[in-house]
Amino acid sequence: MTPYLVIGGIGVALLVLSLVVGELFDGLFDAFGADLLSGASLAAFLGTLGFVGALVYGSTDSHGWATAAGLLAGVVVGAGAGWLSSMLNRGGDDSTVRSSSLAGRDGTVVSAVPEDGYGEVSIVVAGHITKLNARGDVALPAGTPITITAVLSPTSVLVSRRGTAAGTQKTGTTTT
């Protein structure tokens, strides 16, 4: 049982070392598909092989069954860790907020927008709440629903009151 526990301990030590120092095998496995063969997947494979092997050996007293079960479990867990690691390392996607794509989006005034200055608006883009500096043609109090009409800079936009034509506010009247 001791050899299996040593192999499992090496896997855990390799994982801790990779977390503290960084990717130890960066570039070493590029020929084999670096995303699936990484320090995390190797550590997961060794740790699982060792500890599953020790569990099976303790139950069966058979090195053959212990090694086979440890290898099978190690391949499954190592491949899962490699896949998960590659998914996490892929980076951003098309849902990244870009200031050029903000025109036409709806939001809400967070800090009042004065007629001759900047306030703040909040919008939701791809599930991310984004706060921007905003100017308006008219003063807009906090809580006002707005539409972004133009992008002034990466962090500021021009807004108008949502649901109104040319800045005029709708009024409700009652008839009897």
Coordinates of C-alpha atoms in Angstrom, one line a residue:
M1 CA 0.0 0.0 0.0
T2 CA 2.9 2.3 0.7
P3 CA 3.9 2.8 -3.0
Y4 CA 0.4 3.9 -3.9
L5 CA 0.3 6.4 -1.0
V6 CA 3.7 7.7 -2.1
I7 CA 2.5 8.2 -5.7
G8 CA -0.7 9.9 -4.4
G9 CA 1.5 12.2 -2.2
I10 CA 3.7 13.1 -5.2
G11 CA 0.5 14.1 -7.1
V12 CA -0.7 16.3 -4.3
A13 CA 2.8 17.8 -3.8
L14 CA 3.0 18.5 -7.5
L15 CA -0.4 20.2 -7.5
V16 CA 0.6 22.4 -4.5
L17 CA 3.9 23.2 -6.1
S18 CA 2.1 24.2 -9.4
L19 CA -0.3 26.4 -7.4
V20 CA 2.5 28.2 -5.5
V21 CA 5.2 28.4 -8.2
G22 CA 3.1 28.4 -11.4
E23 CA 2.9 26.0 -14.3
L24 CA 6.0 23.8 -14.0
F25 CA 5.6 22.1 -17.3
D26 CA 4.8 25.1 -19.4
G27 CA 5.7 24.2 -23.0
L28 CA 6.9 20.7 -22.1
F29 CA 3.7 19.0 -23.4
D30 CA 3.0 21.3 -26.4
A31 CA 3.6 18.4 -28.9
F32 CA 0.9 16.4 -27.2
G33 CA -1.8 19.1 -26.8
A34 CA -0.6 21.4 -24.0
D35 CA -4.2 22.1 -22.9
L36 CA -5.0 18.5 -21.9
L37 CA -1.5 17.6 -20.6
S38 CA -0.7 20.2 -18.0
G39 CA 0.7 20.3 -14.5
A40 CA -2.8 20.2 -13.1
S41 CA -3.8 17.1 -15.2
L42 CA -0.6 15.3 -14.3
A43 CA -1.0 16.0 -10.6
A44 CA -4.7 14.9 -10.8
F45 CA -3.6 11.7 -12.6
L46 CA -0.9 10.8 -10.1
G47 CA -2.9 11.7 -7.0
T48 CA -5.9 9.7 -8.2
L49 CA -3.8 6.7 -9.3
G50 CA -2.1 6.6 -5.9
F51 CA -5.1 7.1 -3.6
V52 CA -7.5 4.9 -5.6
G53 CA -4.8 2.3 -5.9
A54 CA -4.3 2.4 -2.1
L55 CA -8.0 2.0 -1.5
V56 CA -8.4 -0.9 -3.8
Y57 CA -5.2 -2.6 -2.5
G58 CA -6.5 -2.2 1.1
S59 CA -9.7 -3.9 0.0
T60 CA -8.4 -6.7 -2.2
D61 CA -4.7 -7.2 -1.3
S62 CA -4.1 -7.4 -5.1
H63 CA -1.5 -5.2 -6.8
G64 CA -3.0 -6.0 -10.2
W65 CA -6.5 -4.8 -9.3
A66 CA -5.1 -1.8 -7.4
T67 CA -2.9 -0.7 -10.3
A68 CA -5.7 -1.2 -12.9
A69 CA -8.3 0.7 -10.8
G70 CA -5.8 3.4 -10.1
L71 CA -4.8 3.8 -13.7
L72 CA -8.4 3.9 -14.9
A73 CA -9.5 6.4 -12.3
G74 CA -6.3 8.5 -12.8
V75 CA -6.9 8.7 -16.6
V76 CA -10.5 9.8 -16.0
V77 CA -9.7 12.4 -13.4
G78 CA -6.6 13.6 -15.2
A79 CA -8.5 14.1 -18.4
G80 CA -11.3 15.9 -16.6
A81 CA -8.7 18.2 -14.9
G82 CA -7.0 18.8 -18.2
W83 CA -10.3 19.6 -19.9
L84 CA -11.4 21.9 -17.1
S85 CA -8.0 23.6 -17.1
S86 CA -8.1 24.2 -20.9
M87 CA -11.7 25.7 -20.6
L88 CA -10.5 28.1 -17.9
N89 CA -7.4 29.1 -19.9
R90 CA -9.2 30.0 -23.1
G91 CA -9.9 33.5 -22.0
G92 CA -12.6 35.9 -23.0
D93 CA -15.4 35.3 -25.5
D94 CA -17.6 37.4 -27.7
S95 CA -19.7 38.6 -24.8
T96 CA -16.9 40.9 -23.7
V97 CA -18.3 44.4 -23.3
R98 CA -17.0 46.8 -25.9
S99 CA -17.8 50.5 -25.8
S100 CA -18.4 50.6 -29.5
S101 CA -21.4 48.3 -29.1
L102 CA -23.2 50.3 -26.4
A103 CA -25.3 52.6 -28.7
G104 CA -28.9 51.7 -28.5
R105 CA -28.7 49.9 -25.2
D106 CA -31.1 50.7 -22.4
G107 CA -30.1 51.5 -18.8
T108 CA -30.9 53.6 -15.8
V109 CA -29.4 56.8 -14.4
V110 CA -27.5 56.0 -11.2
S111 CA -26.2 59.5 -10.4
A112 CA -28.2 62.5 -11.7
V113 CA -27.1 63.8 -15.1
P114 CA -27.0 67.6 -15.0
E115 CA -27.7 69.5 -18.2
D116 CA -24.2 70.8 -18.6
G117 CA -22.1 68.0 -16.9
Y118 CA -21.7 64.3 -16.3
G119 CA -23.6 61.9 -14.2
E120 CA -23.6 58.1 -14.1
V121 CA -25.7 55.4 -15.8
S122 CA -25.9 51.7 -15.3
I123 CA -26.5 49.2 -18.1
V124 CA -26.4 45.4 -18.3
V125 CA -24.4 43.9 -21.2
A126 CA -24.0 40.1 -21.5
G127 CA -25.0 39.7 -17.9
H128 CA -22.4 42.2 -16.6
I129 CA -23.5 45.4 -14.9
T130 CA -21.5 48.3 -16.3
K131 CA -21.4 51.8 -14.9
L132 CA -20.5 54.6 -17.3
N133 CA -20.2 58.4 -17.2
A134 CA -23.1 60.0 -19.1
R135 CA -24.1 63.3 -20.6
G136 CA -27.6 64.2 -21.6
D137 CA -29.4 66.9 -23.7
V138 CA -31.5 67.6 -20.6
A139 CA -31.1 67.0 -16.9
L140 CA -32.0 63.5 -15.9
P141 CA -32.6 62.6 -12.2
A142 CA -31.4 59.3 -10.7
G143 CA -33.7 56.4 -11.5
T144 CA -34.6 57.7 -15.0
P145 CA -34.7 54.9 -17.7
I146 CA -32.4 55.9 -20.5
T147 CA -31.2 54.8 -23.9
I148 CA -27.6 55.3 -25.0
T149 CA -27.6 57.4 -28.2
A150 CA -23.8 57.8 -28.8
V151 CA -20.5 56.7 -27.4
L152 CA -18.3 59.7 -26.4
S153 CA -15.3 57.8 -25.1
P154 CA -14.6 54.3 -23.8
T155 CA -16.0 55.4 -20.4
S156 CA -18.6 58.0 -21.3
V157 CA -21.8 58.0 -23.3
L158 CA -24.5 60.4 -24.5
V159 CA -28.0 59.4 -23.3
S160 CA -31.6 60.4 -23.7
R161 CA -34.7 59.6 -21.7
R162 CA -36.2 56.2 -22.8
G163 CA -39.7 56.1 -24.2
T164 CA -39.9 59.8 -25.2
A165 CA -39.6 61.5 -28.5
A166 CA -37.1 64.3 -28.9
G167 CA -36.7 64.7 -25.1
T168 CA -40.4 65.4 -24.4
Q169 CA -41.9 63.5 -21.5
K170 CA -45.2 61.6 -21.9
T171 CA -48.0 62.7 -19.7
G172 CA -51.0 60.6 -18.8
T173 CA -54.5 62.1 -19.0
T174 CA -57.7 60.5 -17.9
T175 CA -61.0 60.8 -19.8
T176 CA -64.4 60.3 -18.4

